[in-house]
Amino acid sequence: MATVELNGVRKVYAGGVEAVKGVDIKIADKALCVLVGPSGCGKSTLLRMIAGLETISDGTVSIDGKVVNTIGPAERDIAMVFQNYALYPHMKVYDNMAYGLRNRGMKKPEIDERVKRAAETLELSALLDRRPRELSGGQRQRVAMGRAIVRNPKVFLFDEPLSNLDAKLRGQMRVEIKNLQRALGVTSVYVTHDQLEAMTLADQLVVMNGGLVEQIGAPLDIYEQPASTFVASFIGAPPMNLLGSEQGTKGASLTVGDLSGLGVTVPPGTTTLGVRPEDFRLDAPAAEGLRTELTVVAVEPVGAESFLHGTASDFRMVVRVPGRSSAQPGDRVPVWAERFKLHFFDRNGRRVQA
Amino acid sequence: MAEAQGQAKGAAVALGRREDGAMIGIPRRSRYIAHVALILGILIVAFPIYYTFVASTHSLQTILRPPLPLLPGREFFNNYYEALFGGVGRIGGVDVWTLLLNSTIVALGIAIGKIIISLLSAYAIVFFRFPLRMVFFWLIFITLMLPVEVRILPTYKVMVDLNLIDTYTGLIVPLIASATATLLFRQFFLTIPGELVEAARVDGAGPWRFFKDILLPLSRTNIAALFVILFIYGWTQYLWPLLVTNRNDMNTIVIALRKMISFADADTQWHLVMVTCMLAIVPPVLVVVLMQRWFVRGLVETEK
């Protein structure tokens, strides 16, 4: 239905603050693109520029091949789901969904048909006569979605839509959003700071930091090949262990120590070594790789897995072990990781290919 | 019905009262003291009104011969009939109905005019970015410090030049500008989440539609509360109507009351003055009583 293209998009606020420092993203038709990053990284600003709620300081935003920089939000043929739902409190659910259609001068029977169909899709049919304050958080979220889908827009924009829901409902709505987006086949841009949401929803994942794109790609590619220490520490939970031989890496917490004690030969230029907690193994080393002994400081049993926090050769580390762990604080546990599971970064935090 | 009772019970609990009427955490004795104080307060406020009513049910002779009885007399129907339908000559040749109508038109005009003006100016100041926005805001704010009395001479001159003496326009328009109401609406508009404004923009609602479809319905309890206050403000205006009306048939009821009282005590038809007083109270009381339902609704419903 529509592609979305950002070319060199910048946002400079009146006070001189540069929130977005030149971003290029190409979103394919029917794809769900997730913008993820810490707060203040410019992801919401970027979304609002696509929506037309913020002016674009520089660069172009195109929807379906047409530059929309100067077009108002209502004419861009987009629909947006807001963080706090932004439902009209004095209108019934039906009118909340119908309002945008009425403003476009659509005929009553067609509005009725569309609203009823959307309500059915979202299981809201019984609630059409209620007002937003009589609904639960999940239901409000659905109404906000309904308001977006009745419009049948070219692009859906989601601004952290699940952040106000409790954890259980969030998981449920995440699946629903994904299914709905697939079924409707509408190109979508989704902003979140939750890396789990980002990983599970995205067809295309954009990791942002400080107004710049750190990496764009499929979620698992980013997980397996993070382009920088920032991405490495942001994607995955608990974050990747970053073991540095010197300071100077920006945007990620790393412990500094001597890499040579780990028994790994690192590619030239490497100052930081990354190992995911889940890539550590406790069995006997069977291949070339990192070998060390973890002094356990704390054990976090989560049920299906346990996390051992500790230190090894001056480095702080987290090691994931499946199931329960018999380790106690103070124990010394030998751990190893295969060499091809390791990540290498240079002093600027950029990935070095092994 | 059951639902209404449940709500009433909920309200009682919300107000910190138990069903037996005892206030939580307050001993019985101080509760009695509180009640005595409140009842005293009501008596002090209500007694002059009661006394006016009593006076309005006696003949002129009874009123002029002190002391005035504390109980209503037998002239109720006579007095009220004369004031409403007979005594045209008494109030400067104008009947009470005209005066009540004048007061109603002026009070409604002032209340509605003030609400419209302040809604629009608050809308402009909160939701639009235009040059000198804050200058305009402060200009409006500063007028709070200038009561009608301060600018009364220039305003009067303007009204004379525009030939607006003895017109409803002249009575209403100079009193319409309201910094207080503008500030009140501004504060309310500032609490409306930005997301709601943006959702409306995405839904294709222009400035006018947003105002009409979203802002006005959300402001309606505020509007109702302001209407009551401003209606009474307009109804009780004295100085300005006194200045700007010469003809008796343009008087408001408050001005007419003043004119009914002549310097010589014996010339004054006190019983009719008292009746007119009572009649002058009725419309504001009606407005308060009828609008009270809106107040309560505004307090119970939290729509945000």
PDB file of N, CA, C and O in Angstrom, chain A residues 18-76:
ATOM      1  N   GLU A  18      19.311  19.994  18.968  1.00  0.00           N
ATOM      2  CA  GLU A  18      19.144  19.157  17.788  1.00  0.00           C
ATOM      3  C   GLU A  18      18.680  17.778  18.245  1.00  0.00           C
ATOM      4  O   GLU A  18      19.451  17.000  18.792  1.00  0.00           O
ATOM      5  N   ALA A  19      17.397  17.497  18.053  1.00  0.00           N
ATOM      6  CA  ALA A  19      16.839  16.248  18.562  1.00  0.00           C
ATOM      7  C   ALA A  19      17.094  15.096  17.607  1.00  0.00           C
ATOM      8  O   ALA A  19      17.299  13.977  18.025  1.00  0.00           O
ATOM      9  N   VAL A  20      17.048  15.390  16.314  1.00  0.00           N
ATOM     10  CA  VAL A  20      17.285  14.359  15.302  1.00  0.00           C
ATOM     11  C   VAL A  20      18.352  14.911  14.369  1.00  0.00           C
ATOM     12  O   VAL A  20      18.221  16.015  13.846  1.00  0.00           O
ATOM     13  N   LYS A  21      19.443  14.144  14.181  1.00  0.00           N
ATOM     14  CA  LYS A  21      20.620  14.718  13.522  1.00  0.00           C
ATOM     15  C   LYS A  21      20.879  14.112  12.153  1.00  0.00           C
ATOM     16  O   LYS A  21      22.004  13.784  11.826  1.00  0.00           O
ATOM     17  N   GLY A  22      19.854  13.938  11.365  1.00  0.00           N
ATOM     18  CA  GLY A  22      20.075  13.398  10.034  1.00  0.00           C
ATOM     19  C   GLY A  22      19.839  11.908  10.016  1.00  0.00           C
ATOM     20  O   GLY A  22      20.729  11.130  10.340  1.00  0.00           O
ATOM     21  N   VAL A  23      18.631  11.507   9.647  1.00  0.00           N
ATOM     22  CA  VAL A  23      18.254  10.097   9.692  1.00  0.00           C
ATOM     23  C   VAL A  23      17.767   9.673   8.313  1.00  0.00           C
ATOM     24  O   VAL A  23      16.985  10.372   7.676  1.00  0.00           O
ATOM     25  N   ASP A  24      18.275   8.540   7.843  1.00  0.00           N
ATOM     26  CA  ASP A  24      17.769   7.950   6.600  1.00  0.00           C
ATOM     27  C   ASP A  24      17.194   6.581   6.919  1.00  0.00           C
ATOM     28  O   ASP A  24      17.902   5.727   7.448  1.00  0.00           O
ATOM     29  N   ILE A  25      15.915   6.413   6.622  1.00  0.00           N
ATOM     30  CA  ILE A  25      15.289   5.108   6.814  1.00  0.00           C
ATOM     31  C   ILE A  25      14.385   4.856   5.617  1.00  0.00           C
ATOM     32  O   ILE A  25      13.713   5.763   5.136  1.00  0.00           O
ATOM     33  N   LYS A  26      14.405   3.610   5.141  1.00  0.00           N
ATOM     34  CA  LYS A  26      13.483   3.213   4.082  1.00  0.00           C
ATOM     35  C   LYS A  26      12.619   2.101   4.642  1.00  0.00           C
ATOM     36  O   LYS A  26      13.145   1.087   5.083  1.00  0.00           O
ATOM     37  N   ILE A  27      11.309   2.314   4.655  1.00  0.00           N
ATOM     38  CA  ILE A  27      10.437   1.282   5.191  1.00  0.00           C
ATOM     39  C   ILE A  27       9.647   0.683   4.038  1.00  0.00           C
ATOM     40  O   ILE A  27       8.981   1.400   3.274  1.00  0.00           O
ATOM     41  N   ALA A  28       9.749  -0.633   3.905  1.00  0.00           N
ATOM     42  CA  ALA A  28       9.101  -1.315   2.788  1.00  0.00           C
ATOM     43  C   ALA A  28       7.590  -1.351   3.001  1.00  0.00           C
ATOM     44  O   ALA A  28       7.095  -1.209   4.121  1.00  0.00           O
ATOM     45  N   ASP A  29       6.880  -1.555   1.911  1.00  0.00           N
ATOM     46  CA  ASP A  29       5.426  -1.678   1.950  1.00  0.00           C
ATOM     47  C   ASP A  29       5.027  -2.823   2.885  1.00  0.00           C
ATOM     48  O   ASP A  29       5.639  -3.880   2.887  1.00  0.00           O
ATOM     49  N   LYS A  30       4.002  -2.588   3.688  1.00  0.00           N
ATOM     50  CA  LYS A  30       3.422  -3.586   4.596  1.00  0.00           C
ATOM     51  C   LYS A  30       4.352  -4.002   5.736  1.00  0.00           C
ATOM     52  O   LYS A  30       4.037  -4.920   6.488  1.00  0.00           O
ATOM     53  N   ALA A  31       5.515  -3.347   5.858  1.00  0.00           N
ATOM     54  CA  ALA A  31       6.457  -3.736   6.915  1.00  0.00           C
ATOM     55  C   ALA A  31       6.110  -3.025   8.209  1.00  0.00           C
ATOM     56  O   ALA A  31       5.496  -1.958   8.215  1.00  0.00           O
ATOM     57  N   LEU A  32       6.502  -3.656   9.321  1.00  0.00           N
ATOM     58  CA  LEU A  32       6.368  -3.017  10.622  1.00  0.00           C
ATOM     59  C   LEU A  32       7.766  -2.620  11.069  1.00  0.00           C
ATOM     60  O   LEU A  32       8.608  -3.469  11.333  1.00  0.00           O
ATOM     61  N   CYS A  33       7.984  -1.315  11.091  1.00  0.00           N
ATOM     62  CA  CYS A  33       9.304  -0.803  11.459  1.00  0.00           C
ATOM     63  C   CYS A  33       9.251  -0.307  12.894  1.00  0.00           C
ATOM     64  O   CYS A  33       8.370   0.474  13.250  1.00  0.00           O
ATOM     65  N   VAL A  34      10.154  -0.789  13.734  1.00  0.00           N
ATOM     66  CA  VAL A  34      10.160  -0.356  15.131  1.00  0.00           C
ATOM     67  C   VAL A  34      11.354   0.561  15.366  1.00  0.00           C
ATOM     68  O   VAL A  34      12.483   0.219  15.023  1.00  0.00           O
ATOM     69  N   LEU A  35      11.079   1.742  15.906  1.00  0.00           N
ATOM     70  CA  LEU A  35      12.151   2.642  16.317  1.00  0.00           C
ATOM     71  C   LEU A  35      12.356   2.428  17.807  1.00  0.00           C
ATOM     72  O   LEU A  35      11.429   2.588  18.593  1.00  0.00           O
ATOM     73  N   VAL A  36      13.566   2.055  18.188  1.00  0.00           N
ATOM     74  CA  VAL A  36      13.817   1.776  19.591  1.00  0.00           C
ATOM     75  C   VAL A  36      15.048   2.547  20.044  1.00  0.00           C
ATOM     76  O   VAL A  36      15.949   2.823  19.252  1.00  0.00           O
ATOM     77  N   GLY A  37      15.044   2.929  21.296  1.00  0.00           N
ATOM     78  CA  GLY A  37      16.179   3.668  21.838  1.00  0.00           C
ATOM     79  C   GLY A  37      15.827   4.186  23.212  1.00  0.00           C
ATOM     80  O   GLY A  37      14.667   4.118  23.613  1.00  0.00           O
ATOM     81  N   PRO A  38      16.816   4.690  23.933  1.00  0.00           N
ATOM     82  CA  PRO A  38      16.517   5.221  25.272  1.00  0.00           C
ATOM     83  C   PRO A  38      15.735   6.525  25.157  1.00  0.00           C
ATOM     84  O   PRO A  38      15.627   7.096  24.076  1.00  0.00           O
ATOM     85  N   SER A  39      15.187   7.001  26.269  1.00  0.00           N
ATOM     86  CA  SER A  39      14.403   8.231  26.181  1.00  0.00           C
ATOM     87  C   SER A  39      15.329   9.380  25.793  1.00  0.00           C
ATOM     88  O   SER A  39      16.486   9.434  26.200  1.00  0.00           O
ATOM     89  N   GLY A  40      14.805  10.257  24.954  1.00  0.00           N
ATOM     90  CA  GLY A  40      15.595  11.393  24.501  1.00  0.00           C
ATOM     91  C   GLY A  40      16.458  11.091  23.293  1.00  0.00           C
ATOM     92  O   GLY A  40      17.271  11.911  22.898  1.00  0.00           O
ATOM     93  N   CYS A  41      16.253   9.911  22.662  1.00  0.00           N
ATOM     94  CA  CYS A  41      17.099   9.584  21.522  1.00  0.00           C
ATOM     95  C   CYS A  41      16.519  10.126  20.213  1.00  0.00           C
ATOM     96  O   CYS A  41      17.119   9.995  19.171  1.00  0.00           O
ATOM     97  N   GLY A  42      15.333  10.722  20.281  1.00  0.00           N
ATOM     98  CA  GLY A  42      14.768  11.335  19.086  1.00  0.00           C
ATOM     99  C   GLY A  42      13.773  10.468  18.352  1.00  0.00           C
ATOM    100  O   GLY A  42      13.249  10.855  17.314  1.00  0.00           O
ATOM    101  N   LYS A  43      13.474   9.280  18.895  1.00  0.00           N
ATOM    102  CA  LYS A  43      12.572   8.365  18.178  1.00  0.00           C
ATOM    103  C   LYS A  43      11.154   8.904  18.103  1.00  0.00           C
ATOM    104  O   LYS A  43      10.500   8.830  17.058  1.00  0.00           O
ATOM    105  N   SER A  44      10.671   9.499  19.214  1.00  0.00           N
ATOM    106  CA  SER A  44       9.310  10.036  19.196  1.00  0.00           C
ATOM    107  C   SER A  44       9.225  11.263  18.293  1.00  0.00           C
ATOM    108  O   SER A  44       8.255  11.437  17.567  1.00  0.00           O
ATOM    109  N   THR A  45      10.263  12.087  18.337  1.00  0.00           N
ATOM    110  CA  THR A  45      10.298  13.259  17.464  1.00  0.00           C
ATOM    111  C   THR A  45      10.217  12.825  16.009  1.00  0.00           C
ATOM    112  O   THR A  45       9.492  13.414  15.207  1.00  0.00           O
ATOM    113  N   LEU A  46      10.973  11.781  15.687  1.00  0.00           N
ATOM    114  CA  LEU A  46      10.978  11.274  14.320  1.00  0.00           C
ATOM    115  C   LEU A  46       9.579  10.821  13.908  1.00  0.00           C
ATOM    116  O   LEU A  46       9.091  11.162  12.828  1.00  0.00           O
ATOM    117  N   LEU A  47       8.919  10.095  14.816  1.00  0.00           N
ATOM    118  CA  LEU A  47       7.573   9.605  14.514  1.00  0.00           C
ATOM    119  C   LEU A  47       6.624  10.784  14.302  1.00  0.00           C
ATOM    120  O   LEU A  47       5.794  10.771  13.389  1.00  0.00           O
ATOM    121  N   ARG A  48       6.752  11.793  15.167  1.00  0.00           N
ATOM    122  CA  ARG A  48       5.864  12.943  15.062  1.00  0.00           C
ATOM    123  C   ARG A  48       6.132  13.739  13.790  1.00  0.00           C
ATOM    124  O   ARG A  48       5.243  14.406  13.276  1.00  0.00           O
ATOM    125  N   MET A  49       7.350  13.663  13.290  1.00  0.00           N
ATOM    126  CA  MET A  49       7.631  14.329  12.017  1.00  0.00           C
ATOM    127  C   MET A  49       6.988  13.557  10.867  1.00  0.00           C
ATOM    128  O   MET A  49       6.511  14.153   9.906  1.00  0.00           O
ATOM    129  N   ILE A  50       6.982  12.223  10.983  1.00  0.00           N
ATOM    130  CA  ILE A  50       6.298  11.435   9.955  1.00  0.00           C
ATOM    131  C   ILE A  50       4.807  11.744  10.004  1.00  0.00           C
ATOM    132  O   ILE A  50       4.129  11.857   8.982  1.00  0.00           O
ATOM    133  N   ALA A  51       4.285  11.948  11.215  1.00  0.00           N
ATOM    134  CA  ALA A  51       2.854  12.216  11.371  1.00  0.00           C
ATOM    135  C   ALA A  51       2.483  13.622  10.917  1.00  0.00           C
ATOM    136  O   ALA A  51       1.333  13.886  10.602  1.00  0.00           O
ATOM    137  N   GLY A  52       3.475  14.517  10.907  1.00  0.00           N
ATOM    138  CA  GLY A  52       3.167  15.900  10.550  1.00  0.00           C
ATOM    139  C   GLY A  52       2.827  16.755  11.750  1.00  0.00           C
ATOM    140  O   GLY A  52       2.335  17.874  11.609  1.00  0.00           O
ATOM    141  N   LEU A  53       3.083  16.224  12.948  1.00  0.00           N
ATOM    142  CA  LEU A  53       2.793  16.995  14.154  1.00  0.00           C
ATOM    143  C   LEU A  53       3.970  17.889  14.529  1.00  0.00           C
ATOM    144  O   LEU A  53       3.848  18.774  15.365  1.00  0.00           O
ATOM    145  N   GLU A  54       5.127  17.614  13.934  1.00  0.00           N
ATOM    146  CA  GLU A  54       6.326  18.427  14.157  1.00  0.00           C
ATOM    147  C   GLU A  54       6.814  18.859  12.787  1.00  0.00           C
ATOM    148  O   GLU A  54       6.756  18.080  11.849  1.00  0.00           O
ATOM    149  N   THR A  55       7.317  20.084  12.714  1.00  0.00           N
ATOM    150  CA  THR A  55       7.868  20.512  11.428  1.00  0.00           C
ATOM    151  C   THR A  55       9.223  19.827  11.218  1.00  0.00           C
ATOM    152  O   THR A  55       9.879  19.410  12.165  1.00  0.00           O
ATOM    153  N   ILE A  56       9.617  19.722   9.955  1.00  0.00           N
ATOM    154  CA  ILE A  56      10.870  19.051   9.617  1.00  0.00           C
ATOM    155  C   ILE A  56      11.892  20.145   9.327  1.00  0.00           C
ATOM    156  O   ILE A  56      11.697  20.976   8.450  1.00  0.00           O
ATOM    157  N   SER A  57      12.987  20.145  10.094  1.00  0.00           N
ATOM    158  CA  SER A  57      13.984  21.215   9.930  1.00  0.00           C
ATOM    159  C   SER A  57      14.774  21.051   8.636  1.00  0.00           C
ATOM    160  O   SER A  57      15.155  22.026   8.001  1.00  0.00           O
ATOM    161  N   ASP A  58      15.046  19.809   8.293  1.00  0.00           N
ATOM    162  CA  ASP A  58      15.878  19.565   7.120  1.00  0.00           C
ATOM    163  C   ASP A  58      15.590  18.148   6.635  1.00  0.00           C
ATOM    164  O   ASP A  58      15.230  17.287   7.422  1.00  0.00           O
ATOM    165  N   GLY A  59      15.813  17.909   5.331  1.00  0.00           N
ATOM    166  CA  GLY A  59      15.585  16.576   4.791  1.00  0.00           C
ATOM    167  C   GLY A  59      14.127  16.408   4.357  1.00  0.00           C
ATOM    168  O   GLY A  59      13.331  17.336   4.447  1.00  0.00           O
ATOM    169  N   THR A  60      13.811  15.196   3.894  1.00  0.00           N
ATOM    170  CA  THR A  60      12.450  14.971   3.407  1.00  0.00           C
ATOM    171  C   THR A  60      11.850  13.702   4.003  1.00  0.00           C
ATOM    172  O   THR A  60      12.560  12.743   4.285  1.00  0.00           O
ATOM    173  N   VAL A  61      10.546  13.742   4.168  1.00  0.00           N
ATOM    174  CA  VAL A  61       9.776  12.555   4.537  1.00  0.00           C
ATOM    175  C   VAL A  61       8.852  12.270   3.365  1.00  0.00           C
ATOM    176  O   VAL A  61       8.133  13.161   2.927  1.00  0.00           O
ATOM    177  N   SER A  62       8.902  11.063   2.828  1.00  0.00           N
ATOM    178  CA  SER A  62       7.978  10.728   1.738  1.00  0.00           C
ATOM    179  C   SER A  62       7.125   9.540   2.137  1.00  0.00           C
ATOM    180  O   SER A  62       7.596   8.601   2.776  1.00  0.00           O
ATOM    181  N   ILE A  63       5.857   9.630   1.799  1.00  0.00           N
ATOM    182  CA  ILE A  63       4.951   8.506   1.981  1.00  0.00           C
ATOM    183  C   ILE A  63       4.459   8.113   0.601  1.00  0.00           C
ATOM    184  O   ILE A  63       3.967   8.963  -0.145  1.00  0.00           O
ATOM    185  N   ASP A  64       4.649   6.840   0.267  1.00  0.00           N
ATOM    186  CA  ASP A  64       4.222   6.344  -1.032  1.00  0.00           C
ATOM    187  C   ASP A  64       4.876   7.135  -2.162  1.00  0.00           C
ATOM    188  O   ASP A  64       4.234   7.457  -3.159  1.00  0.00           O
ATOM    189  N   GLY A  65       6.151   7.476  -1.960  1.00  0.00           N
ATOM    190  CA  GLY A  65       6.892   8.149  -3.012  1.00  0.00           C
ATOM    191  C   GLY A  65       6.629   9.632  -3.135  1.00  0.00           C
ATOM    192  O   GLY A  65       7.187  10.304  -3.990  1.00  0.00           O
ATOM    193  N   LYS A  66       5.767  10.169  -2.290  1.00  0.00           N
ATOM    194  CA  LYS A  66       5.429  11.590  -2.398  1.00  0.00           C
ATOM    195  C   LYS A  66       5.950  12.319  -1.163  1.00  0.00           C
ATOM    196  O   LYS A  66       5.699  11.896  -0.037  1.00  0.00           O
ATOM    197  N   VAL A  67       6.687  13.404  -1.406  1.00  0.00           N
ATOM    198  CA  VAL A  67       7.220  14.159  -0.277  1.00  0.00           C
ATOM    199  C   VAL A  67       6.059  14.852   0.451  1.00  0.00           C
ATOM    200  O   VAL A  67       5.230  15.512  -0.168  1.00  0.00           O
ATOM    201  N   VAL A  68       5.999  14.665   1.775  1.00  0.00           N
ATOM    202  CA  VAL A  68       4.845  15.187   2.517  1.00  0.00           C
ATOM    203  C   VAL A  68       5.245  16.284   3.509  1.00  0.00           C
ATOM    204  O   VAL A  68       4.455  16.668   4.355  1.00  0.00           O
ATOM    205  N   ASN A  69       6.478  16.793   3.360  1.00  0.00           N
ATOM    206  CA  ASN A  69       6.983  17.777   4.330  1.00  0.00           C
ATOM    207  C   ASN A  69       5.989  18.880   4.682  1.00  0.00           C
ATOM    208  O   ASN A  69       5.880  19.285   5.828  1.00  0.00           O
ATOM    209  N   THR A  70       5.306  19.401   3.675  1.00  0.00           N
ATOM    210  CA  THR A  70       4.471  20.580   3.917  1.00  0.00           C
ATOM    211  C   THR A  70       2.995  20.234   4.059  1.00  0.00           C
ATOM    212  O   THR A  70       2.161  21.119   4.147  1.00  0.00           O
ATOM    213  N   ILE A  71       2.681  18.952   4.066  1.00  0.00           N
ATOM    214  CA  ILE A  71       1.276  18.540   4.149  1.00  0.00           C
ATOM    215  C   ILE A  71       0.896  18.335   5.609  1.00  0.00           C
ATOM    216  O   ILE A  71       1.682  17.819   6.399  1.00  0.00           O
ATOM    217  N   GLY A  72      -0.310  18.751   5.975  1.00  0.00           N
ATOM    218  CA  GLY A  72      -0.776  18.615   7.354  1.00  0.00           C
ATOM    219  C   GLY A  72      -1.062  17.168   7.711  1.00  0.00           C
ATOM    220  O   GLY A  72      -1.222  16.320   6.826  1.00  0.00           O
ATOM    221  N   PRO A  73      -1.126  16.875   9.013  1.00  0.00           N
ATOM    222  CA  PRO A  73      -1.309  15.491   9.463  1.00  0.00           C
ATOM    223  C   PRO A  73      -2.574  14.842   8.913  1.00  0.00           C
ATOM    224  O   PRO A  73      -2.579  13.647   8.613  1.00  0.00           O
ATOM    225  N   ALA A  74      -3.647  15.609   8.773  1.00  0.00           N
ATOM    226  CA  ALA A  74      -4.903  15.010   8.334  1.00  0.00           C
ATOM    227  C   ALA A  74      -4.834  14.582   6.878  1.00  0.00           C
ATOM    228  O   ALA A  74      -5.503  13.644   6.468  1.00  0.00           O
ATOM    229  N   GLU A  75      -3.988  15.272   6.084  1.00  0.00           N
ATOM    230  CA  GLU A  75      -3.942  14.970   4.645  1.00  0.00           C
ATOM    231  C   GLU A  75      -2.874  13.946   4.296  1.00  0.00           C
ATOM    232  O   GLU A  75      -2.718  13.586   3.144  1.00  0.00           O
ATOM    233  N   ARG A  76      -2.098  13.510   5.302  1.00  0.00           N
ATOM    234  CA  ARG A  76      -1.024  12.563   4.981  1.00  0.00           C
ATOM    235  C   ARG A  76      -1.528  11.135   4.878  1.00  0.00           C
ATOM    236  O   ARG A  76      -0.766  10.225   4.582  1.00  0.00           O
TER     237      ARG A  76
END
